Each structure stands twice: as C-alpha cells, then as structure tokens.
Coordinates of C-alpha atoms and ligand atoms in Angstrom, one line a residue:
M108 CA -6.4 78.1 6.2
S109 CA -4.3 80.5 8.2
T110 CA -0.5 80.2 8.2
E111 CA -0.8 79.2 11.8
S112 CA -3.1 76.3 11.3
T113 CA -1.1 75.2 8.2
A114 CA 1.9 74.9 10.4
A115 CA 0.0 73.0 13.0
V116 CA -1.2 70.5 10.4
T117 CA 2.3 70.0 9.0
E118 CA 3.7 69.4 12.5
Q119 CA 1.0 66.9 13.1
V120 CA 1.8 65.0 9.9
E121 CA 5.5 65.0 10.8
V122 CA 4.7 63.6 14.2
I123 CA 2.7 60.8 12.6
Q124 CA 5.4 60.1 10.1
E125 CA 8.0 60.1 12.8
E126 CA 5.8 57.8 14.9
Q127 CA 5.5 55.5 11.9
E128 CA 9.1 55.4 10.9
L129 CA 9.6 51.8 10.2
T130 CA 12.2 49.2 10.1
D131 CA 12.2 45.5 9.1
G132 CA 13.9 42.2 9.5
F133 CA 16.6 43.0 7.0
H134 CA 17.6 46.2 8.7
L135 CA 17.4 44.8 12.2
V136 CA 19.9 42.0 11.3
I137 CA 22.3 44.5 9.9
D138 CA 21.9 46.9 12.8
A139 CA 22.3 44.0 15.3
L140 CA 25.6 43.1 13.7
K141 CA 26.9 46.6 13.5
L142 CA 25.9 47.3 17.1
N143 CA 28.2 44.5 18.1
G144 CA 31.1 45.7 16.1
I145 CA 30.7 43.2 13.3
N146 CA 31.3 44.9 10.0
T147 CA 32.2 42.2 7.5
I148 CA 30.1 39.5 5.9
Y149 CA 31.4 36.6 3.7
G150 CA 28.8 34.9 1.6
V151 CA 27.0 34.0 -1.6
P152 CA 23.8 35.9 -2.6
G153 CA 20.5 34.4 -3.6
I154 CA 16.9 33.9 -2.4
P155 CA 16.1 35.0 0.3
I156 CA 19.2 36.9 1.3
T157 CA 20.2 38.9 -1.8
D158 CA 18.8 42.1 -0.5
L159 CA 20.3 41.5 2.9
G160 CA 23.7 41.6 1.3
R161 CA 22.9 44.7 -0.8
M162 CA 21.5 46.5 2.2
A163 CA 24.5 45.6 4.4
Q164 CA 26.8 47.0 1.8
A165 CA 24.7 50.2 1.6
A166 CA 24.9 50.4 5.4
G167 CA 28.7 50.5 5.1
M168 CA 29.5 46.9 5.9
R169 CA 32.1 45.1 3.9
V170 CA 30.3 42.3 2.0
L171 CA 32.5 39.8 0.2
S172 CA 30.8 37.7 -2.3
F173 CA 32.3 34.3 -3.1
R174 CA 31.9 31.7 -5.8
H175 CA 31.1 28.9 -3.4
E176 CA 29.8 29.0 0.2
Q177 CA 32.4 26.7 1.6
H178 CA 35.1 29.3 0.9
A179 CA 33.0 32.1 2.3
G180 CA 32.6 29.9 5.4
N181 CA 36.3 29.2 5.6
A182 CA 36.9 32.9 5.3
A183 CA 34.4 33.6 8.2
A184 CA 36.0 30.8 10.3
I185 CA 39.5 32.2 10.0
A186 CA 38.3 35.8 10.4
G187 CA 36.9 34.6 13.8
Y188 CA 40.3 33.1 14.7
L189 CA 42.2 36.3 13.6
T190 CA 39.9 38.9 15.3
K191 CA 38.3 37.2 18.3
K192 CA 35.0 38.3 16.9
P193 CA 32.6 35.9 15.2
G194 CA 33.2 35.7 11.5
I195 CA 29.9 35.9 9.6
C196 CA 29.0 33.7 6.7
L197 CA 25.7 34.4 4.9
T198 CA 24.1 31.8 2.7
V199 CA 20.9 30.9 0.9
S200 CA 18.7 28.0 2.0
A201 CA 19.2 24.3 1.7
P202 CA 22.1 23.8 -0.8
G203 CA 23.9 27.1 0.1
F204 CA 23.4 26.3 3.8
L205 CA 24.9 22.8 3.3
N206 CA 27.8 24.2 1.4
G207 CA 28.5 26.5 4.4
L208 CA 28.1 23.7 6.9
T209 CA 31.5 22.1 6.4
A210 CA 33.2 25.3 7.3
L211 CA 30.9 25.7 10.3
A212 CA 31.9 22.3 11.6
H213 CA 35.5 23.1 10.8
A214 CA 35.3 26.3 12.9
T215 CA 33.7 24.4 15.8
T216 CA 36.4 21.6 15.6
N217 CA 39.1 24.2 15.7
C218 CA 37.5 26.3 18.5
W219 CA 37.0 29.4 16.3
P220 CA 34.1 31.8 16.7
M221 CA 31.9 31.9 13.6
I222 CA 28.2 32.4 12.8
L223 CA 26.6 30.8 9.8
I224 CA 23.5 32.9 9.0
S225 CA 21.3 31.1 6.5
G226 CA 18.0 32.1 5.0
S227 CA 15.5 29.3 5.1
S228 CA 12.1 28.3 3.8
E229 CA 8.8 28.9 5.6
R230 CA 8.2 26.9 8.8
E231 CA 4.6 26.1 7.9
I232 CA 5.7 24.5 4.7
V233 CA 8.9 22.9 5.8
D234 CA 7.4 21.3 9.0
L235 CA 4.6 19.7 7.0
Q236 CA 7.0 18.8 4.2
K237 CA 4.8 20.4 1.6
G238 CA 7.8 20.9 -0.7
D239 CA 8.9 24.5 -0.5
Y240 CA 11.6 26.1 -2.7
E241 CA 14.8 24.7 -1.2
E242 CA 13.0 23.1 1.6
M243 CA 15.1 21.7 4.5
D244 CA 14.9 21.6 8.3
Q245 CA 18.2 23.4 8.5
L246 CA 18.2 24.0 12.3
A247 CA 17.9 20.3 13.0
I248 CA 20.8 19.5 10.5
A249 CA 23.1 22.2 11.9
K250 CA 22.6 21.3 15.6
P251 CA 25.0 18.4 15.9
L252 CA 27.7 20.1 13.8
C253 CA 28.1 23.3 15.8
K254 CA 28.3 24.7 19.3
A255 CA 24.8 26.2 19.3
A256 CA 22.0 26.8 16.8
Y257 CA 19.1 29.2 17.0
R258 CA 16.2 30.2 14.8
V259 CA 14.4 33.6 14.9
L260 CA 10.8 33.7 14.0
H261 CA 9.8 37.3 14.9
A262 CA 11.5 40.5 14.0
E263 CA 11.4 41.7 17.6
D264 CA 13.6 38.7 18.5
I265 CA 16.4 39.4 16.1
G266 CA 18.4 41.3 18.7
I267 CA 18.1 38.4 21.1
G268 CA 19.0 35.9 18.4
M269 CA 22.1 37.7 17.4
A270 CA 23.2 38.3 21.0
R271 CA 22.8 34.6 21.8
A272 CA 24.7 33.7 18.7
I273 CA 27.6 36.1 19.5
R274 CA 27.8 35.0 23.1
A275 CA 27.7 31.3 22.2
A276 CA 30.4 31.7 19.6
L277 CA 32.8 33.7 21.8
S278 CA 32.4 32.5 25.4
G279 CA 34.2 29.6 27.0
R280 CA 35.7 27.4 24.2
P281 CA 34.8 29.4 21.1
G282 CA 33.0 27.7 18.2
G283 CA 30.6 27.8 15.3
V284 CA 27.0 28.9 15.7
Y285 CA 24.1 28.5 13.3
L286 CA 21.5 31.3 13.0
D287 CA 18.4 30.4 11.0
L288 CA 16.5 33.3 9.5
P289 CA 13.3 32.2 7.6
A290 CA 12.6 34.4 4.6
S291 CA 9.4 35.8 6.0
L292 CA 11.3 37.2 9.0
L293 CA 13.3 39.5 6.9
G294 CA 10.3 41.3 5.6
Q295 CA 8.5 41.7 9.0
V296 CA 8.0 45.3 9.9
M297 CA 8.1 47.1 13.2
T298 CA 8.6 50.7 14.2
A299 CA 12.1 51.9 14.1
E300 CA 12.0 52.9 17.7
E301 CA 10.8 49.5 19.0
G302 CA 13.3 47.9 16.6
A303 CA 16.2 49.9 18.0
K304 CA 15.1 49.1 21.6
S305 CA 15.0 45.4 20.7
L306 CA 18.6 45.1 19.8
I307 CA 21.3 44.0 22.3
E308 CA 24.9 45.1 22.5
V309 CA 26.5 42.1 24.1
V310 CA 28.5 43.1 27.2
D311 CA 31.7 41.1 27.9
P312 CA 31.0 38.2 25.4
A313 CA 34.1 36.3 26.4
P314 CA 34.5 36.8 30.1
A315 CA 37.9 36.3 31.7
Q316 CA 38.0 32.9 33.5
V317 CA 40.5 33.3 36.3
P318 CA 42.0 30.1 37.6
G319 CA 42.0 29.4 41.3
A320 CA 45.1 30.1 43.4
D321 CA 45.3 26.4 44.4
A322 CA 45.4 25.4 40.7
I323 CA 48.2 27.8 40.0
D324 CA 50.2 26.5 43.0
R325 CA 49.7 23.0 41.9
A326 CA 50.9 23.7 38.4
L327 CA 54.0 25.5 39.6
D328 CA 54.8 22.7 42.0
V329 CA 54.8 20.2 39.2
L330 CA 56.8 22.5 37.0
K331 CA 59.3 23.2 39.7
Q332 CA 59.9 19.5 40.3
A333 CA 60.6 18.9 36.6
E334 CA 64.2 18.3 35.5
R335 CA 63.4 18.4 31.8
P336 CA 60.3 20.5 31.3
L337 CA 58.8 21.2 27.9
I338 CA 56.1 23.8 26.9
I339 CA 53.8 23.1 24.0
L340 CA 52.0 26.2 22.6
G341 CA 48.8 25.5 20.5
K342 CA 46.6 27.6 18.4
G343 CA 44.3 28.3 21.4
A344 CA 47.2 30.3 22.7
A345 CA 47.6 32.2 19.5
Y346 CA 43.8 32.8 19.4
A347 CA 43.9 34.3 22.9
Q348 CA 45.9 37.3 21.7
A349 CA 47.8 37.2 25.0
D350 CA 51.1 37.4 23.2
E351 CA 53.1 39.5 25.7
A352 CA 51.8 37.5 28.7
I353 CA 52.7 34.2 27.1
R354 CA 56.2 35.4 26.1
A355 CA 56.8 36.7 29.6
F356 CA 55.8 33.3 31.1
V357 CA 57.8 31.2 28.7
E358 CA 60.9 33.3 29.1
K359 CA 60.6 33.3 32.9
S360 CA 60.2 29.5 33.0
G361 CA 63.3 29.1 30.9
A362 CA 61.9 25.8 29.5
P363 CA 62.3 24.8 25.9
Y364 CA 59.1 25.1 23.9
I365 CA 57.6 23.8 20.7
A366 CA 54.7 25.3 18.8
M367 CA 51.8 23.5 17.1
S368 CA 51.6 24.6 13.5
M369 CA 49.3 27.6 13.8
A370 CA 51.0 28.7 17.1
K371 CA 54.3 29.1 15.3
G372 CA 55.5 32.7 15.6
L373 CA 53.7 33.3 18.9
L374 CA 57.3 33.7 20.0
P375 CA 59.6 34.0 17.0
D376 CA 60.8 30.7 15.6
D377 CA 64.4 31.9 16.1
H378 CA 63.9 32.3 19.8
P379 CA 66.7 30.6 21.8
Q380 CA 64.2 28.5 23.7
Y381 CA 62.4 27.2 20.5
A382 CA 63.0 23.5 20.2
G383 CA 61.1 22.9 17.0
A384 CA 64.1 21.4 15.3
A385 CA 64.6 19.0 18.2
R386 CA 60.9 18.0 18.4
S387 CA 61.5 14.3 18.6
L388 CA 64.1 14.7 21.4
V389 CA 62.1 17.0 23.6
L390 CA 58.9 14.9 23.2
K391 CA 60.7 11.8 24.2
E392 CA 63.1 13.0 26.9
S393 CA 61.0 15.6 28.7
D394 CA 59.7 14.6 32.2
C395 CA 57.0 17.3 32.3
V396 CA 54.9 18.7 29.5
M397 CA 52.9 21.9 29.9
L398 CA 50.2 22.3 27.2
I399 CA 49.1 25.9 26.6
G400 CA 46.0 26.0 24.3
A401 CA 46.9 22.7 22.6
R402 CA 44.9 19.5 22.8
L403 CA 46.5 16.0 23.2
N404 CA 44.7 14.9 20.1
W405 CA 46.0 13.0 17.0
L406 CA 48.3 15.8 16.1
L407 CA 50.3 15.0 19.3
S408 CA 49.7 11.2 19.0
H409 CA 47.3 11.5 22.0
G410 CA 50.4 11.9 24.2
K411 CA 51.2 8.2 23.9
G412 CA 53.5 5.9 21.9
K413 CA 57.2 5.6 21.2
Q414 CA 57.7 9.2 20.4
W415 CA 56.6 10.2 23.9
G416 CA 59.2 8.0 25.6
A417 CA 58.4 5.4 28.3
P418 CA 54.8 5.2 29.5
G419 CA 54.3 7.2 32.7
S420 CA 57.6 9.0 32.2
K421 CA 55.9 12.4 32.2
K422 CA 53.7 14.7 34.1
F423 CA 51.3 16.9 32.3
I424 CA 50.2 20.4 33.1
H425 CA 47.3 21.6 30.9
I426 CA 46.0 25.1 30.4
D427 CA 42.6 25.2 28.7
I428 CA 39.4 27.1 29.0
D429 CA 37.4 23.9 28.7
P430 CA 37.4 21.8 31.8
K431 CA 36.2 18.8 29.8
E432 CA 39.5 18.7 27.9
M433 CA 41.4 17.6 31.0
D434 CA 42.3 13.9 31.1
S435 CA 41.0 13.4 27.6
N436 CA 44.0 11.3 26.6
Q437 CA 46.5 11.3 29.5
P438 CA 46.1 11.9 33.2
I439 CA 46.7 15.6 33.9
A440 CA 48.6 16.2 37.1
A441 CA 47.9 19.9 37.1
P442 CA 44.8 21.0 35.3
L443 CA 44.7 24.8 34.9
V444 CA 41.2 25.7 33.7
G445 CA 40.8 29.3 32.7
D446 CA 41.5 31.7 29.9
I447 CA 45.2 31.7 28.8
E448 CA 45.9 35.3 29.6
S449 CA 44.6 35.0 33.1
C450 CA 46.4 31.7 33.6
V451 CA 49.9 32.6 32.3
T452 CA 49.7 36.0 34.0
A453 CA 48.9 34.4 37.4
L454 CA 51.7 31.8 36.8
T455 CA 54.3 34.5 36.1
A456 CA 53.2 36.5 39.1
A457 CA 53.3 33.5 41.4
M458 CA 56.8 32.4 40.2
G459 CA 58.2 35.5 41.9
E460 CA 61.8 36.7 41.6
S461 CA 63.5 33.5 42.7
W462 CA 62.2 31.0 40.0
V463 CA 65.0 28.6 39.1
K464 CA 65.3 27.8 35.4
P465 CA 65.8 24.2 34.2
S466 CA 69.3 22.8 34.5
S467 CA 71.9 23.7 31.9
G468 CA 72.3 19.9 31.1
W469 CA 68.8 19.8 29.7
L470 CA 69.0 23.1 27.9
D471 CA 72.4 22.3 26.4
M472 CA 71.2 18.9 25.2
V473 CA 68.2 20.5 23.4
R474 CA 70.3 23.4 21.9
A475 CA 72.9 20.9 20.6
K476 CA 70.2 18.9 18.9
V477 CA 68.5 21.9 17.4
Q478 CA 71.9 23.1 16.0
T479 CA 72.8 19.6 14.6
N480 CA 69.4 19.3 12.9
M481 CA 69.5 22.8 11.5
D482 CA 73.0 22.3 10.2
R483 CA 71.9 19.1 8.5
M484 CA 68.9 20.8 6.9
A485 CA 70.7 24.0 5.7
P486 CA 72.3 22.7 2.5
K487 CA 69.1 21.0 1.3
L488 CA 67.3 24.3 1.6
Q489 CA 69.8 26.0 -0.6
N490 CA 69.6 23.6 -3.5
N491 CA 68.7 25.2 -6.8
N492 CA 67.6 22.0 -8.5
V493 CA 65.4 21.9 -11.6
P494 CA 62.9 20.5 -11.4
M495 CA 62.5 21.8 -7.9
D496 CA 62.1 19.5 -4.9
Y497 CA 60.2 20.5 -1.8
H498 CA 63.3 21.6 0.1
G499 CA 64.7 23.8 -2.7
A500 CA 61.3 25.5 -3.3
L501 CA 60.5 25.9 0.4
G502 CA 64.0 27.1 1.2
A503 CA 63.4 30.0 -1.2
L504 CA 60.0 30.8 0.5
R505 CA 61.6 30.5 3.9
T506 CA 64.0 33.4 3.0
V507 CA 61.1 35.5 1.7
I508 CA 59.2 35.2 4.9
K509 CA 62.3 35.9 7.0
Q510 CA 62.7 39.1 5.0
R511 CA 59.0 39.9 5.1
P512 CA 57.8 38.7 8.5
E513 CA 54.5 40.7 8.3
T514 CA 53.4 38.4 5.5
I515 CA 50.6 35.9 6.5
L516 CA 51.4 32.4 5.3
V517 CA 48.4 30.2 4.3
N518 CA 49.3 26.5 3.7
E519 CA 47.6 23.4 2.7
G520 CA 48.4 20.1 0.9
A521 CA 50.2 17.0 2.0
N522 CA 53.9 17.2 1.3
T523 CA 53.4 20.9 0.6
L524 CA 52.0 21.3 4.1
D525 CA 54.2 19.1 6.1
F526 CA 57.5 20.3 4.6
A527 CA 56.4 24.0 4.8
R528 CA 55.4 23.6 8.4
S529 CA 58.9 22.6 9.5
I530 CA 60.9 24.6 6.9
I531 CA 59.3 28.0 6.9
D532 CA 60.0 29.9 10.1
I533 CA 57.4 32.3 11.4
Y534 CA 58.3 35.3 13.4
R535 CA 55.0 36.9 14.5
P536 CA 51.8 35.7 16.1
R537 CA 48.9 34.4 13.9
K538 CA 51.0 34.6 10.7
R539 CA 50.6 31.0 9.8
L540 CA 47.1 29.7 8.9
D541 CA 46.5 26.2 7.7
V542 CA 44.3 23.1 7.6
G543 CA 43.7 23.0 11.3
T544 CA 42.6 20.1 13.4
W545 CA 41.0 18.1 10.7
G546 CA 43.7 18.6 8.1
V547 CA 41.0 19.7 5.7
M548 CA 41.8 20.5 2.0
G549 CA 40.0 23.5 0.6
I550 CA 40.7 26.1 3.2
G551 CA 43.2 27.9 1.0
M552 CA 41.6 30.7 -0.9
G553 CA 38.9 31.5 1.6
T554 CA 41.6 31.7 4.3
A555 CA 43.8 33.9 2.1
I556 CA 41.0 36.2 1.3
A557 CA 39.9 36.7 4.9
A558 CA 43.5 37.1 6.0
A559 CA 44.0 39.9 3.6
V560 CA 40.6 41.5 4.3
E561 CA 40.9 41.3 8.1
T562 CA 44.5 42.4 8.5
G563 CA 45.5 44.3 5.4
C564 CA 48.7 42.4 5.4
P565 CA 50.2 40.7 2.3
V566 CA 49.3 37.0 2.1
L567 CA 51.4 34.1 0.7
A568 CA 49.3 31.0 0.1
V569 CA 51.5 27.9 -0.4
E570 CA 49.2 25.3 -1.9
G571 CA 49.6 21.7 -3.1
D572 CA 48.1 21.4 -6.6
S573 CA 45.4 19.1 -5.3
A574 CA 44.7 21.3 -2.3
F575 CA 44.5 24.4 -4.5
G576 CA 41.9 22.7 -6.7
F577 CA 39.3 22.6 -3.9
S578 CA 39.0 26.4 -3.8
G579 CA 40.7 27.5 -7.0
M580 CA 37.8 29.3 -8.5
E581 CA 38.1 31.9 -5.7
V582 CA 41.1 33.4 -7.6
E583 CA 38.4 35.4 -9.3
T584 CA 37.3 36.7 -5.9
I585 CA 40.9 37.6 -5.1
C586 CA 41.1 39.6 -8.4
R587 CA 37.6 41.2 -8.0
Y588 CA 38.5 42.6 -4.6
N589 CA 42.1 43.3 -5.8
L590 CA 43.6 41.6 -2.7
P591 CA 47.3 41.4 -2.0
V592 CA 47.4 37.6 -2.3
C593 CA 50.2 35.6 -3.9
V594 CA 49.3 32.0 -4.4
V595 CA 52.1 29.5 -5.1
V596 CA 50.8 26.2 -6.4
F597 CA 53.3 23.4 -5.8
N598 CA 52.6 21.6 -9.1
N599 CA 53.8 18.0 -8.8
N600 CA 51.0 16.7 -11.2
G601 CA 49.0 15.1 -8.4
I602 CA 48.2 14.1 -4.9
Y603 CA 51.4 13.2 -3.0
R604 CA 53.2 12.4 -6.2
G605 CA 52.4 12.7 -9.8
T606 CA 53.9 9.3 -10.8
D607 CA 51.3 6.7 -10.1
V608 CA 50.1 4.6 -13.1
N609 CA 46.9 2.6 -13.7
P610 CA 48.0 -1.0 -13.2
T611 CA 45.4 -2.3 -15.6
G612 CA 46.9 -0.5 -18.6
H613 CA 43.5 1.3 -19.2
S614 CA 43.8 4.9 -20.4
D615 CA 42.2 6.2 -17.2
P616 CA 45.0 7.8 -15.1
A617 CA 45.7 6.6 -11.5
P618 CA 43.3 8.2 -8.9
T619 CA 46.1 10.4 -7.5
V620 CA 47.3 11.8 -10.8
F621 CA 46.3 15.1 -12.6
V622 CA 46.8 16.5 -16.1
E623 CA 50.5 16.7 -16.6
D624 CA 52.2 20.1 -16.7
S625 CA 49.0 22.0 -16.0
R626 CA 49.2 25.8 -16.2
Y627 CA 47.6 27.0 -13.0
D628 CA 49.1 30.5 -13.7
L629 CA 46.7 31.0 -16.6
M630 CA 43.8 30.8 -14.1
M631 CA 44.9 34.0 -12.5
Q632 CA 45.6 35.7 -15.8
A633 CA 42.0 34.9 -16.9
F634 CA 40.7 37.3 -14.3
G635 CA 43.3 40.1 -14.8
G636 CA 45.8 39.0 -12.2
V637 CA 49.5 38.1 -12.7
G638 CA 50.3 34.5 -13.6
V639 CA 53.9 33.2 -13.7
T640 CA 55.5 29.8 -14.0
A641 CA 58.6 29.2 -11.9
T642 CA 60.9 26.3 -12.5
S643 CA 63.8 27.0 -10.2
P644 CA 64.0 28.3 -6.6
D645 CA 65.6 31.5 -7.9
D646 CA 62.7 32.0 -10.2
L647 CA 60.3 31.3 -7.4
S648 CA 62.0 33.7 -5.1
R649 CA 61.9 36.5 -7.7
A650 CA 58.3 36.0 -8.6
V651 CA 57.1 35.9 -5.0
N652 CA 59.1 39.0 -4.1
D653 CA 57.6 40.8 -7.1
A654 CA 54.1 39.8 -6.1
L655 CA 54.5 40.8 -2.4
S656 CA 56.1 44.1 -3.4
S657 CA 53.4 45.0 -5.9
G658 CA 50.5 43.7 -3.9
R659 CA 48.8 42.5 -7.1
P660 CA 46.9 39.2 -7.1
T661 CA 49.4 36.7 -8.4
L662 CA 49.5 33.0 -9.0
I663 CA 52.9 31.2 -9.4
N664 CA 52.8 27.8 -10.9
A665 CA 55.8 26.2 -9.2
V666 CA 57.0 23.2 -11.1
I667 CA 57.9 20.5 -8.6
D668 CA 59.5 17.1 -9.4
P669 CA 56.5 14.7 -9.5
Q670 CA 58.7 12.1 -7.8
A671 CA 59.7 14.3 -4.8
G672 CA 56.8 13.7 -2.4
T673 CA 55.8 10.8 -0.2
E674 CA 52.5 9.1 0.4
S675 CA 50.3 11.3 2.7
G676 CA 53.3 13.6 3.5
R677 CA 54.3 12.9 7.1
I678 CA 51.2 11.0 8.1
G679 CA 51.4 8.0 5.8
N680 CA 51.3 5.8 8.9
L681 CA 47.6 6.6 9.3
N682 CA 46.7 4.8 6.1
P683 CA 45.2 1.4 6.8
Q684 CA 47.1 -1.4 5.2
S685 CA 45.5 -4.0 3.0
V686 CA 46.4 -7.6 3.8
V687 CA 46.7 -8.3 0.1
S688 CA 49.9 -6.7 -1.1
K689 CA 49.8 -3.6 -3.3
K690 CA 50.0 -4.1 -7.0
Ligands
LIG98 P1 46.5 22.9 18.3 O1 45.9 22.2 17.1 O2 47.4 24.1 17.9 O3 47.2 21.9 19.2 P2 44.0 22.9 19.5 O4 43.0 23.4 18.6 O5 44.0 21.4 19.6 O6 45.4 23.5 19.2 O7 43.7 23.4 20.9 C1 43.2 24.7 21.2 C2 42.7 24.7 22.6 O8 42.7 26.0 23.1 C3 41.3 24.2 22.7 O9 41.2 23.1 23.6 C4 40.5 25.4 23.3 O10 39.5 25.0 24.3 C5 41.6 26.2 23.9 N1 41.3 27.7 24.0 C6 40.9 28.5 23.0 N2 40.9 29.7 23.4 C7 41.3 29.7 24.7 C8 41.5 30.8 25.6 N3 41.3 32.0 25.4 N4 42.0 30.4 26.8 C9 42.3 29.1 27.1 N5 42.1 28.1 26.2 C10 41.6 28.4 25.0
LIG99 N1 39.4 15.9 1.1 C1 39.4 16.8 2.1 C2 38.3 17.8 2.3 N2 40.4 16.9 3.0 C3 41.5 16.0 2.8 N3 42.4 16.1 3.8 C4 41.5 15.0 1.8 C5 40.4 15.1 0.9 C6 42.6 14.0 1.6 N4 43.8 14.7 1.2 C7 44.8 14.9 2.1 O1 44.8 14.7 3.3 S1 46.1 15.8 1.4 C8 45.4 15.8 -0.1 C9 44.1 15.1 -0.1 C10 43.3 15.0 -1.2 C11 46.0 16.4 -1.3 C12 47.5 16.2 -1.3 O2 48.0 16.6 -2.6 P1 48.6 18.1 -2.8 O3 49.9 18.1 -2.0 O4 48.8 18.2 -4.3 O5 47.7 19.1 -2.2 P2 51.3 17.3 -2.3 O6 52.4 18.3 -2.2 O7 51.2 16.7 -3.7 O8 51.5 16.2 -1.3
LIG100 MG1 50.5 17.7 -5.4

C-alpha cells in the first residue's frame, strides 16, 4: 500500500474509534455529579457500587469511606447544611440502603439537602420477588421518608435523574432525596458523545423567592406596633447563608433576639441584642415574636404554655420558604413567605431611615436579666472540681471556643448537649452542629468528619458517652483521613447519670449504666490517634488546646461525676409518668 493510502486507512480507523468512544452508567453518574459542582461522596462500598466509588476517586472526586452507612449519611446531611449543595451518600442495596435511610429522614426533617444514592437489585427479579441478592423495593420504602424519590432505568436518563434529584433537594424547603440506581444501569453503555449530551447542568436550583410588597408592609406594621418585640433565629436562617443581610435587619430593628441551637453564632453570642441568657423572660414578656427560619415545633413548646405568657398575648411574624409552615401551631399575624435573604433584605429596605427602635424600658429589662443570669453562672463555670461536673468541664471548653472561634463545635448527648448549648458561646455562623430537630443520638462522628472535610476548619466534638457510642467506630475513619477532629467524651458512666442500680439485686446493671471508668481514649490510640484522659477542667483545657493546635485526631476521655446529670437533661418533662410509683 502507498503511504498515502496507509494514511487514509489510519484516519478512517481513528474516525471509527472516535465515533465509538464509549461511556457507561458508572461514568455518567460521576460526570453528572461533577457537572453540577458536587465533588464529594460519603459512603460504604460493596455490590454494586464498589467500582463507582473507585472510579469517582479516579475522576478526582473526594470519596470518604465510612464504617457504617448511617454515619456516611449523617455526614452527607450536614454537608448539605454547610454548603447549600446536596450532600451525597452512596450505599449498597437493601441493608446498606436501610442503614442510610435514617440519615435521609433526618436530613428531610431538618430541611437539609441530601441525596442518598443506593445501588439496587434488578427490577425484573425484585418486582416478581424471585429472591435476588439483597432484594428490596427500595424506592417504595424510601418514598415516605424523604422529599422526593427517583429511579433511573436507562443510562440516557442518568442526567435527568440527577438533575431532578438536585433540584428537589435544593429548591423551596430543602430536604432529602432518594436516587435508586439498579446494578444493571451502571454497566449500560452509550457513546460518549450522546452521554455527554444527556447530562444536565441544573440552572438556578434554589431560585430566590421574593415576598410580596404587601406581606412586607404587613410584617413591618405588626413589628412597629410591638412594644416588646423578640426575634428568634433558627437554623433555616443559618442555612440560608444570608449572614450580612440578617445582621443588618436585626441591628436595624433594635429588637432583642435569641437563637435556636444551630443558629447560635449567626450573630455572635456576645452581641448586645442577644438575649439567650434571658430566654425565659423574653419568651414570656414579649408581645410580638418574629420567627426567622425557625419552626414553632416542640423545641419552642409549639408557641404555647406557661413559658409563652398569657394565651393570646403575642402576635407572630413568621419568615419561612414553605407556606405550609404558617399557622402550624399558632395563628401567624404576618406570614412572610420567601427565602430569608430576600425577605430580610426587603424588610430592611422598607424600614427606611426613620425606623424607631423598641423602647429603652424593654431593652433595659432584657439587658438587666441577661447580666444577672450571666453573673450568677460565672462562678460555676470557673470551678475546677474533681471529678468534673458539667459546668466546670464546659466552662473550660467555653474559653477554648472563645479563643478559637473558627472551631466548629459538634454536640450530642442529653446533659452534655443541653448544658453545652447554653454554656458555650458561638461567635460565627454555622459553627455549632448538633442533634437537630429530632434530637437524634449518633450524628457525632459523621457530622464531625463532614465538618472537617467540607470546611477545613478544626472540629471539637463534645459527646455524651452514650451519644458517642452510636458512631464511635468512625474514629478509625477520622484517623484514616487524618482529620483535625478533637472528640471529648463526657464520661459519666452512662445515660443521663451513671448511678442507677438494678432494683432486683440481679447482676445485670441498670439499663442506663455503662462499664464504669471506661477508657474511650484508648479507642483513638488503637488507630494511631492521640488518646488522653482528663480529670480536671485544667487538664481538659490543656488537652483540647493541644489537639486543636496540632490538628491531630484526638479523643479526650473527660471523667465526669456520675451523679452530676439529670434525667433526660432539660427535657425530662417529656417522659411519660407511670401511675405506679418508681421503685
Ligand atoms: P430550628 O430547629 O433552628 O428552630 P427549624 O429546622 O425548625 O429550625 O426551621 C428551619 C426552617 O427554615 C424550616 O421551616 C425551613 O422551611 C426554613 N428554611 C430553610 N431554608 C430557608 C430559606 N433559604 N429561606 C427561608 N426559609 C428557609
Ligand atoms: N436513640 C436515638 C437514635 N436517639 C435518642 N435521642 C435516643 C436513643 C434517646 N437518648 C436521648 O435522647 S439522649 C441519650 C439517649 C440514649 C443519651 C444520653 O446520654 P449521654 O449524655 O451519655 O449521651 P449525658 O451527658 O450522660 O446525659
Ligand atoms: Mg453520659
């Protein structure tokens, strides 16, 4: 053959090869995520998604492999909260899927965007219940527990499936989405060109929702008439990342405000308008309450009861993106439906230059109460008792966070949660992550891992010993990825208190009691991290500062007086009472 004809043949072969450049379901899933700016996956490998994880890592995504799907799911949920992009949790079929489902429901309950992607068995076998490997109709099971659920059967629909999942997770009230990917989908082949064309980059997935001018005027009329206004900031406001706009509005209003636990730090807790230390007074005495991204659910006693003062004594203004939230517990005099940034920006603009701040009588009353309560608390926080009580130990951690405000605080437990919430001040937005709306134990290590991965900030996880146990094995994950996480286990030998005894005299311990004097610090040492026991607040302070300075994975076993706690922390009143007296 002449050189010319050889060249022609080579060219022809190249054209054919080019035409036949192929892609498959695995790569389309990865490309769809990356196209939408999603670069991190939290999950546990196994059939049929092991290669999906490997290929995602090879494609430059961060793939964090956990020891249990629930913690990968909790990581994805909080990643969604922190970044306003859906956090991705990737699991195997049936049991892995079910392990991830609690976190998906948790994300939905908390209004955080997350996508649980699970591999699943073949439809033909599942639908006829022929008994496939890990057979389960996952889509049907996920549906009632999340905001939306989709299944993709054909590779050419992966782009649409992912786009729908992303938009469903982020738009309106954010939430959890389930995306079902049957094993056979991942191996389906199509040309790379068609594959690329089939993907969708979602445009404006969380559109601004601008409130009507009449709703703004109505809200300002109600606020203007108030003599004793109060603002309550919730974690929806923190999620919105409208920090400057919220601050401008709160400051212009001049009203005292309190923050729900994860909204702490949206404005710094030492802000002169912050009334956290006078919570009971402001809830009771205010005549107008403005909720910004906070629901009137159980965490606020549904806006009713003694702590809210006389029935009918208040008017409510409520900002929320979900119109159905209005009037859920109390009549809302001024519903303001829209996204928080648009709402508070419009409010501030409409207040104009002449807005009159609340009377000094109200502000002085609140300031005086804040001061009295803080003065009363101060000496308790400085105690150096051994064994430590909650105030001494948390007083030490309070100082650490004050000196290191960039630290993200993760917090779960009962007493450990309730005391830390009120004792540890937070100075920056989204720096306090906790059990959320359900009060769920087990969020700790997944949350700490995602917080470190997503933000690069140091993380301090303050954990009840029971709470820690739910996700404790993930300390290996923390060590494996060498994350700057310091875990402090408040070790009081049990749930609420470590002092219960079995009334029968049988050798079984009481249901709330754990092995006495356990050495949780050794768990971290087992995987190459630092493990320390702290018996005094000074010890604790030193150990935490060392950990946060070094950035090394650390677990501090903080020995707490087993008698120090109370039943269910601050929510003991929710326990039903037996008519037969307790033994
Ligand atoms: P908290 O527990 O802190 O009181 P909740 O989870 O009860 O907070 O309430 C958060 C609320 O914020 C939800 O009702 C949710 O619909 C709302 N929300 C979330 N994001 C936005 C947003 N961008 N704009 C307006 N409301 C939002
Ligand atoms: N299971 C789940 C998933 N969530 C829960 N909230 C509970 C069980 C019940 N529960 C609480 O509400 S707090 C708590 C449990 C088991 C643990 C409290 O003990 P702790 O904290 O050691 O974590 P303190 O400091 O001892 O009170
Ligand atoms: Mg405990």
